Structure formats: structure tokens, C-alpha cells
mmCIF file of C-alpha atoms in Angstrom:
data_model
loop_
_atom_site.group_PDB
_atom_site.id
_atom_site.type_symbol
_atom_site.label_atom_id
_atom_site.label_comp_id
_atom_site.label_asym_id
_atom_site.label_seq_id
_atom_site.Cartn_x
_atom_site.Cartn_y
_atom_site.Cartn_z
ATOM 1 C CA UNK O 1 0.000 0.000 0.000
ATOM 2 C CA UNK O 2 1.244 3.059 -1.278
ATOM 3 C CA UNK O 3 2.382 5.476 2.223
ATOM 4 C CA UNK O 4 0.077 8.192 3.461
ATOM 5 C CA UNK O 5 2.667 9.830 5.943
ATOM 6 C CA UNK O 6 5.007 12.207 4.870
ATOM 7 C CA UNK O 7 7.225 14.083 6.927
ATOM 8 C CA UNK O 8 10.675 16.246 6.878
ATOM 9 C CA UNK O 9 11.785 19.543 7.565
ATOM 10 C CA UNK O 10 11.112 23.326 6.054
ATOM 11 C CA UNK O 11 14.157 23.521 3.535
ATOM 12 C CA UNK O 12 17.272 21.010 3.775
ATOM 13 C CA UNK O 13 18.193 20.017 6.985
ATOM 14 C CA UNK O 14 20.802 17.464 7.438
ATOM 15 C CA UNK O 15 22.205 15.548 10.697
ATOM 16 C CA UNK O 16 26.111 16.000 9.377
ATOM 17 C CA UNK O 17 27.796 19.388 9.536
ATOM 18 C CA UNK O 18 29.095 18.935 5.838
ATOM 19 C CA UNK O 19 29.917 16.761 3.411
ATOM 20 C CA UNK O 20 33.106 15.776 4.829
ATOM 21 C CA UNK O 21 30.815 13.866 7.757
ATOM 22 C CA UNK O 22 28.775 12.143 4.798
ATOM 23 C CA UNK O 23 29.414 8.738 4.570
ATOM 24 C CA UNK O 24 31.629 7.538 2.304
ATOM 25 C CA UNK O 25 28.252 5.911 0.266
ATOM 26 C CA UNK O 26 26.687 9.403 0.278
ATOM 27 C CA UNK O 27 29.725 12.022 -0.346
ATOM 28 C CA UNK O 28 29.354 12.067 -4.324
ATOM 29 C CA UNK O 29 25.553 12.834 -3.410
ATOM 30 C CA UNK O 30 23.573 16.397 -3.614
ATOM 31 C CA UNK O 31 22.000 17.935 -0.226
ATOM 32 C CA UNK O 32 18.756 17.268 -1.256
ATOM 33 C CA UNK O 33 19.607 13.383 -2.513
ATOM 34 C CA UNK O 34 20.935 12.871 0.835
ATOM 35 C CA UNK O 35 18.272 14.613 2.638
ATOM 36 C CA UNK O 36 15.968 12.054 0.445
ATOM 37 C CA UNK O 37 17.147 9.262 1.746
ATOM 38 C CA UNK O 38 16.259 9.828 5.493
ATOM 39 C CA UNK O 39 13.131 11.588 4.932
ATOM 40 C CA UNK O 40 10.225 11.336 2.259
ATOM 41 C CA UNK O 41 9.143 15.108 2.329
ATOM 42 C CA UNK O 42 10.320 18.551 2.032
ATOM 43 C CA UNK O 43 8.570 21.796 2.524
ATOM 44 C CA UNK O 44 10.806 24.127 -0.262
ATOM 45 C CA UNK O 45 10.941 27.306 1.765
ATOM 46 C CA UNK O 46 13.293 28.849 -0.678
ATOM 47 C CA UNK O 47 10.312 29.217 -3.415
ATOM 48 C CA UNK O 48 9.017 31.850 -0.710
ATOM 49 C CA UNK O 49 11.409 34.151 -1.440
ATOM 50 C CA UNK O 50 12.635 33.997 -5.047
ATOM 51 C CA UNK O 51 10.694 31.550 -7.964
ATOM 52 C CA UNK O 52 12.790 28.996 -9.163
ATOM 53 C CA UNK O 53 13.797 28.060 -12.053
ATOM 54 C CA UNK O 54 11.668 25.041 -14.030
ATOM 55 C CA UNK O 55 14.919 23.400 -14.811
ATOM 56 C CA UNK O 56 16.049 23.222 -11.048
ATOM 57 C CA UNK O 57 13.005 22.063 -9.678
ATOM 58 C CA UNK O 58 12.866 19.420 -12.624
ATOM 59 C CA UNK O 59 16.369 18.498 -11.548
ATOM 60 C CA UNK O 60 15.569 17.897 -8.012
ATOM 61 C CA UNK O 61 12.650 15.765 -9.002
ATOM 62 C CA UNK O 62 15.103 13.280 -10.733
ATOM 63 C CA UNK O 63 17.715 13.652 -7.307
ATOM 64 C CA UNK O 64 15.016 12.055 -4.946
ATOM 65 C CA UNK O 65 13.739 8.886 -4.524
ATOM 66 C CA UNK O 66 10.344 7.388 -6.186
ATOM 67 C CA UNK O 67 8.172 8.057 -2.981
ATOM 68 C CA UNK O 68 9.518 11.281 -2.382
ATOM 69 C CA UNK O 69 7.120 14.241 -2.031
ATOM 70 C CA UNK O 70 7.946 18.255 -2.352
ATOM 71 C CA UNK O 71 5.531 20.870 -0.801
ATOM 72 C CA UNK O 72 6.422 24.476 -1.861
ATOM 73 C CA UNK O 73 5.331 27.324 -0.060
ATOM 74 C CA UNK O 74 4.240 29.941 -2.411
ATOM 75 C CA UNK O 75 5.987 33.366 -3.309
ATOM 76 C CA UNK O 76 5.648 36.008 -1.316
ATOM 77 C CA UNK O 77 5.001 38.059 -4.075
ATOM 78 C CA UNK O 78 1.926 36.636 -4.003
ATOM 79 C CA UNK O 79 0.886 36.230 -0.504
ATOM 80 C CA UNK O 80 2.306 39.093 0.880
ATOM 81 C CA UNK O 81 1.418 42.496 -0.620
ATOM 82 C CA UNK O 82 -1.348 44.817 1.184
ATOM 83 C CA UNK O 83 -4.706 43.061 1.040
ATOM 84 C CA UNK O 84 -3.325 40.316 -0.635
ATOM 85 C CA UNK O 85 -3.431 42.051 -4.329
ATOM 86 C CA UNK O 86 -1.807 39.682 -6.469
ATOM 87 C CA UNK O 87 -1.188 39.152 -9.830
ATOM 88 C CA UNK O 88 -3.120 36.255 -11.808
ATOM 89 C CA UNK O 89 0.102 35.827 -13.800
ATOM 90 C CA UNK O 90 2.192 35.453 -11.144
ATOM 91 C CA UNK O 91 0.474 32.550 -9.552
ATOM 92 C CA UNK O 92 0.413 30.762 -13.757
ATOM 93 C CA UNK O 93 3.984 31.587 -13.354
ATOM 94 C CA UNK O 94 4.763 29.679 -10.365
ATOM 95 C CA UNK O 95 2.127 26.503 -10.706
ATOM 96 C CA UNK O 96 4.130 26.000 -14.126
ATOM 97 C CA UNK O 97 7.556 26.476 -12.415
ATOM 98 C CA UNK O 98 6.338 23.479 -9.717
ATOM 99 C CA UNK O 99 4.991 20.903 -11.692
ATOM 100 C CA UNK O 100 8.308 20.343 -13.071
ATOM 101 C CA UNK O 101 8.537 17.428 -10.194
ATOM 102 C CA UNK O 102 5.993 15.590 -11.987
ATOM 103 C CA UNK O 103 4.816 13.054 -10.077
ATOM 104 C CA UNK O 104 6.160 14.222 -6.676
ATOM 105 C CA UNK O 105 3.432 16.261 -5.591
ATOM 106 C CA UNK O 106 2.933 16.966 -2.459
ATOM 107 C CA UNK O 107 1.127 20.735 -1.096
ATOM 108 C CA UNK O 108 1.145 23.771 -2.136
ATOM 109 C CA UNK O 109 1.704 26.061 1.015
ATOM 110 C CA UNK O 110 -0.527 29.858 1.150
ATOM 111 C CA UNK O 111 0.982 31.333 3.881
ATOM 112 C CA UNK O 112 -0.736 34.755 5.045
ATOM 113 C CA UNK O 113 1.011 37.003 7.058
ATOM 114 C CA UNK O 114 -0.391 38.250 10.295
ATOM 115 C CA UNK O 115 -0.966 41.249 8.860
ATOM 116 C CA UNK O 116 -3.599 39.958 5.947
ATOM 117 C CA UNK O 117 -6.441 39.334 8.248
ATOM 118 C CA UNK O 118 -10.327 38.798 7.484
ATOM 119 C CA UNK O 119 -10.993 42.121 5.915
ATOM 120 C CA UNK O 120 -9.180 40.216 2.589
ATOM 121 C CA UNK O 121 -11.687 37.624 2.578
ATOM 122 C CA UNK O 122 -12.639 38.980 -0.726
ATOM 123 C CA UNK O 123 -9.279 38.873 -2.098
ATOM 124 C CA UNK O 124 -8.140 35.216 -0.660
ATOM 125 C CA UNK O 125 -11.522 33.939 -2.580
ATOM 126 C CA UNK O 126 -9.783 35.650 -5.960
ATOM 127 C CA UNK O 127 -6.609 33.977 -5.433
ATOM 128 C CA UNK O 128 -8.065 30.692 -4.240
ATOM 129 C CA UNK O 129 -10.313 30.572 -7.445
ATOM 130 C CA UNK O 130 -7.150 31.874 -9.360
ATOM 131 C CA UNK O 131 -5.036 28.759 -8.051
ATOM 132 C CA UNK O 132 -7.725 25.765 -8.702
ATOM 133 C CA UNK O 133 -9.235 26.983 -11.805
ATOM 134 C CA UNK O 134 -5.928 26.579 -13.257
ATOM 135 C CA UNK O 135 -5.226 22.997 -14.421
ATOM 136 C CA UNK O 136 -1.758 23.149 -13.211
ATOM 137 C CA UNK O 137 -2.894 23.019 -9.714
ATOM 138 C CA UNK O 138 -3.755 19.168 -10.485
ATOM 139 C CA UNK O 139 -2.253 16.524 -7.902
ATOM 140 C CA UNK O 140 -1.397 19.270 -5.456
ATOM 141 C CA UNK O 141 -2.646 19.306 -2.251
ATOM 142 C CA UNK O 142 -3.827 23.231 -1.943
ATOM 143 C CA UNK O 143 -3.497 24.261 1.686
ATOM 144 C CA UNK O 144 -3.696 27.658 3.812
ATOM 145 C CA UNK O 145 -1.566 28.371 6.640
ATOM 146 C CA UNK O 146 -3.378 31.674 8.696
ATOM 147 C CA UNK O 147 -1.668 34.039 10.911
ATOM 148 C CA UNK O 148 -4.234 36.051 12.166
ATOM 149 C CA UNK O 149 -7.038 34.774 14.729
ATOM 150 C CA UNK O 150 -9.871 36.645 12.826
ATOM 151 C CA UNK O 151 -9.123 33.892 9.809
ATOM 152 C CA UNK O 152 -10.664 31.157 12.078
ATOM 153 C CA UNK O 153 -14.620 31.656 11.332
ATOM 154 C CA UNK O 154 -17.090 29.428 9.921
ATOM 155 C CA UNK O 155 -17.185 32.150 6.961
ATOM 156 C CA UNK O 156 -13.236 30.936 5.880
ATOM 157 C CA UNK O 157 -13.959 27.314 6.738
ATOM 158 C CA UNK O 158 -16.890 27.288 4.187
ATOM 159 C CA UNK O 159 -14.470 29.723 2.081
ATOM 160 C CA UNK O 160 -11.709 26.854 1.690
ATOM 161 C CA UNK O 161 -14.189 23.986 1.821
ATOM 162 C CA UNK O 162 -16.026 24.872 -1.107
ATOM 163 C CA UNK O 163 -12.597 25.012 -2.956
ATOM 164 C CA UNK O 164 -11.431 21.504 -1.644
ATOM 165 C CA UNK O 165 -8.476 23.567 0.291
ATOM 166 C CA UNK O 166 -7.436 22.619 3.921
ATOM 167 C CA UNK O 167 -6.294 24.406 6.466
ATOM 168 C CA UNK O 168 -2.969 24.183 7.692
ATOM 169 C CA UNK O 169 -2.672 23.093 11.528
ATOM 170 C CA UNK O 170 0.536 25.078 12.889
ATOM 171 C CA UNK O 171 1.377 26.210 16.600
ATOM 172 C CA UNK O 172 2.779 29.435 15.111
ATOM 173 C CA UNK O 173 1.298 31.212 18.095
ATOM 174 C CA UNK O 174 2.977 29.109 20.659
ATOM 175 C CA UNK O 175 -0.921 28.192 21.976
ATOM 176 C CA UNK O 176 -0.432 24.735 20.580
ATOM 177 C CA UNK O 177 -2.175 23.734 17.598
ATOM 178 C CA UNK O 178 -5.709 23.165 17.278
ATOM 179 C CA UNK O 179 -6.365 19.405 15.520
ATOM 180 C CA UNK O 180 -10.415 20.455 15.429
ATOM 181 C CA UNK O 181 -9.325 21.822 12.106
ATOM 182 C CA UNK O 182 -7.714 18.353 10.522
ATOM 183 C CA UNK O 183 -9.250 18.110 7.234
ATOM 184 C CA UNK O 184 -11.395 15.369 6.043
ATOM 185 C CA UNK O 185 -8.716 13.993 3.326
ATOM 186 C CA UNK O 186 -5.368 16.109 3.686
ATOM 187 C CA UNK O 187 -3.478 17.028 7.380
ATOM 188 C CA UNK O 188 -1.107 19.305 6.976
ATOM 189 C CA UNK O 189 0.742 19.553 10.143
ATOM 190 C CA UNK O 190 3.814 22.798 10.843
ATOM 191 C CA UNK O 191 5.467 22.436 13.815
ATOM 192 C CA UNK O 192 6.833 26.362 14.190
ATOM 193 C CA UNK O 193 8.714 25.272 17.569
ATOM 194 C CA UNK O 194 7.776 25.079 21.619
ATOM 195 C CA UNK O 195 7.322 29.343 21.830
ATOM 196 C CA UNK O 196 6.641 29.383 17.430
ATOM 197 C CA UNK O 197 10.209 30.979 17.360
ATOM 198 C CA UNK O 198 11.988 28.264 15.165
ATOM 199 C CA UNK O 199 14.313 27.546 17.927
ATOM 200 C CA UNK O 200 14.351 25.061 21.088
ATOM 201 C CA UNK O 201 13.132 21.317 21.479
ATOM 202 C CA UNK O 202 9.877 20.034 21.487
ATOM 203 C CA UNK O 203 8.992 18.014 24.965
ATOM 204 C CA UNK O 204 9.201 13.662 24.243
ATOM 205 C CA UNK O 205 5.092 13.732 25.849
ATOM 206 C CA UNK O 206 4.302 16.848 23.358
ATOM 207 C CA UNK O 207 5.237 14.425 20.521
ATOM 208 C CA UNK O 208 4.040 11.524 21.915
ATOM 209 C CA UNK O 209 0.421 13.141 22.416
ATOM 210 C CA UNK O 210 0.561 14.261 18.281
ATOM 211 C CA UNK O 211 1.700 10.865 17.396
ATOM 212 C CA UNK O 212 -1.283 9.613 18.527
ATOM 213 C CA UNK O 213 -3.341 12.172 16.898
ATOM 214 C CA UNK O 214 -1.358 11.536 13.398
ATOM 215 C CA UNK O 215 -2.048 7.888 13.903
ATOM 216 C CA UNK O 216 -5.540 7.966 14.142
ATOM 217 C CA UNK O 217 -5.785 10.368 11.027
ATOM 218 C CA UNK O 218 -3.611 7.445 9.148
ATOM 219 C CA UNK O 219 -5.864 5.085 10.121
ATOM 220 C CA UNK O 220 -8.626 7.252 9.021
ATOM 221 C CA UNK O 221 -6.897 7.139 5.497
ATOM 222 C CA UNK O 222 -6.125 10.143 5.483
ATOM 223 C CA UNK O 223 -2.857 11.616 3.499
ATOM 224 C CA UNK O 224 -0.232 13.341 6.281
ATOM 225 C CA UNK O 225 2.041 15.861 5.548
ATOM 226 C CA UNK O 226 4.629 16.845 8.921
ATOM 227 C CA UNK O 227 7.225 19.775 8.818
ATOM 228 C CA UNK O 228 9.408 20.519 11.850
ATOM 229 C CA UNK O 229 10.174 24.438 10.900
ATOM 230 C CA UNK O 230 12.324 24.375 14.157
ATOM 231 C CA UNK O 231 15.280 24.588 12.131
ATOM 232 C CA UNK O 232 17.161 26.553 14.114
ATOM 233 C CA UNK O 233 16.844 24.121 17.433
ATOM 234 C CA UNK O 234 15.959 20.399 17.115
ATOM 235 C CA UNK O 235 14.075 20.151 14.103
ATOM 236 C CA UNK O 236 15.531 16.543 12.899
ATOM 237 C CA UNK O 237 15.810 15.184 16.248
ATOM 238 C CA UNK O 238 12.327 15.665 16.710
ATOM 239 C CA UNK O 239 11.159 14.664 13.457
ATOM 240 C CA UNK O 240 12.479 11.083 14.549
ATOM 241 C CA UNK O 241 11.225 10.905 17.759
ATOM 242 C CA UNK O 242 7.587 11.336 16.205
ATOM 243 C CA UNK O 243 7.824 9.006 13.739
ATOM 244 C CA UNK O 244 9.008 6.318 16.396
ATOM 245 C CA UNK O 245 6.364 7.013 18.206
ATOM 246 C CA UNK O 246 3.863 6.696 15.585
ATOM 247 C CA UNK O 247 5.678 3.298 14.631
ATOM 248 C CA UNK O 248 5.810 2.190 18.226
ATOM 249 C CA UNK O 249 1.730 3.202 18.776
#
């Protein structure tokens, strides 16, 4: 049965301080075909700030392994003007630029910043339409990470519903994160860190309790995407102790 858990990190992360620690297998191997090796997910954090180019991302496709899945978190070109104004061309641009990995496709990642709140409803329905009225957005899992409280209403949750969009569960706000918002076919789980800083360690019984949570979704049949964005504290170590919990469950 083909695997509905995906997990890894938000951009390469890497348990060797170069490539000098590689082993020897592994030291004629990319980053990224190293990084696919331990994990079977990456959230591309990098297409945030600048698009790539349709060649790299078509090259990166080919440097991973057959289950491997990429989730790219769109520009903020995009997502992060005033009022979320956007340009229709710009969001062509990019779907085009991602489906160079072909049949890796994982999410595509909206993330709003905190200061895009409910007042853009209007404008969030534009770009939503925008993104699934375009064919390109095929085989990708379309899902909204919100910043602002005011975002959590019935109003949005109809909003992404009737677009097949999910929400993204993320602890962003240090409060936790609030699983009442798992959607019905695609979780989409960002762990931001223990105070949503990027930094420090997430406590063993904080994992183990989510383990338990992403098991029950997996047994619901439902398609998991995890991404410790606690890069700059113990993102990979973490990763792994979730995942042997949710082996060990």
C-alpha cells in the first residue's frame, strides 16, 4: 500500500555538519539526494522568497527517490502584498515552475502574514479561485496556513471547503495547535517550535500526544504531511522521535 505519511523539515536540513561527515556511500551525493534518503518530504521554503527556475526544480525531481514528495510554499510576491493584491500571472507563473517534479506532488503552502487578516476575505476567494481553476494546480494538495485569529470563522472554513483547500494546523502562536481543524482527506501539520520561534526542542510527551493524533488520522486514510520548521533548534531530532512514536503506537 502506497504510504500516506510524509514528513521532513522546512528547507534542507541534514544531521552531518558537511559533506566531509557524509558517509563515504553518500559524499558524491547532492544535499537534497541525501536529505531524500532519510526523509520522504520537504517543505521548499526557498520558493518563498525567489521563484525557481523550471529546470532546477525538474532536476531535483530526478535527485530524490520514487516516494519522495515536495511541498512548496508559495511566493511572497503573491501572498504578501497589502490586502493580498496579487497578480493572476504570477500565480500561472509559479504553478508551471512546480509541476516540473511531476509526479512528486505533495502541497502547495498559502501562507498569510499576520498582517492579511479577514478584511481580505474577498481577495483570498480571488486567489483561491485563481489557483484551482488553473489545471496546473492538479495533484497538489492546496493548503492555507493563517496568521491572524480573525481567519478562524465558519465564513473561511466554508471559504476553503467549497474550494477543496485545507487548512494548515501550525502552533505558530505558541498556543499549541488546534487538531479540530484536521481536514477530512489532507493534514497538513507545521510544527513552528515550543514558543513558534523556530528555535528550542519540542517536549518527548508533546510528541508523543501528536503521534497519537497523526495515527488515528492514518488510520482514518487520510494523506499526512509533517514539517518541523524548528530549524534553528531540534528540528531533525524531533522529526524522529515522532515518527518512532507513531511506529511504536
Amino acid at each position: 500500500m502506497d504510504t500516506l505519511y510524509f514528513s521532513g523539515t522546512s528547507g534542507i536540513l541534514l544531521p552531518y555538519k558537511n559533506k566531509s561527515y557524509y558517509p563515504n556511500d553518500l559524499k558524491d551525493k547532492s544535499r537534497l539526494a541525501v536529505y531524500s534518503l532519510l526523509f520522504n518530504s520537504l517543505e521548499v521554503n526557498s520558493s518563498f522568497y525567489k521563484m525557481p527556475r523550471r529546470e532546477t526544480v525538474g532536476r531535483w525531481a530526478q535527485e530524490t527517490s520514487n516516494n519522495f514528495r515536495f511541498t512548496f510554499k508559495l511566493w511572497k510576491g503573491i501572498t504578501h502584498q497589502k490586502d493580498l493584491i496579487f497578480e493572476p500571472n504570477d500565480v500561472a507563473k509559479f504553478l508551471d515552475i512546480i509541476n516540473a517534479v511531476d509526479k512528486k506532488k505533495g502541497c502547495l503552502l498559502i501562507q498569510l502574514p499576520p498582517s492579511t487578516t479577514f478584511s481580505s476575505l474577498i481577495n483570498l476567494d480571488k486567489l483561491l479561485r485563481c489557483i484551482v481553476k488553473d489545471k496546473r494546480s492538479l495533484g497538489w494538495h492546496v493548503c492555507v496556513e493563517f496568521r491572524h485569529q480573525s481567519w478562524y470563522s465558519q465564513e473561511t472554513m466554508t471559504l476553503l471547503t467549497s474550494y477543496g483547500i485545507n487548512l494548515v494546523l501550525h502552533d505558530k502562536d505558541s498556543g499549541g495547535i488546534n487538531i479540530e481543524y484536521a481536514g477530512n482527506d489532507i493534514v497538513y501539520v507545521r510544527f513552528h517550535g515550543p514558543e513558534g520561534d523556530y528555535k528550542g526542542s519540542y517536549e518527548d510527551a508533546v510528541l508523543h500526544e501528536y503521534s497519537g493524533y497523526i495515527k488515528e488520522w492514518l488510520a482514518e486514510e487520510k494523506e499526512v504531511y509533517v514539517y518541523f520548521n524548528n530549524t534553528i533548534g531540534s528540528a531533525i531530532a524531533n522529526l524522529r522521535t515522532l515518527e518512532e512514536y507513531i511506529k511504536s503506537l
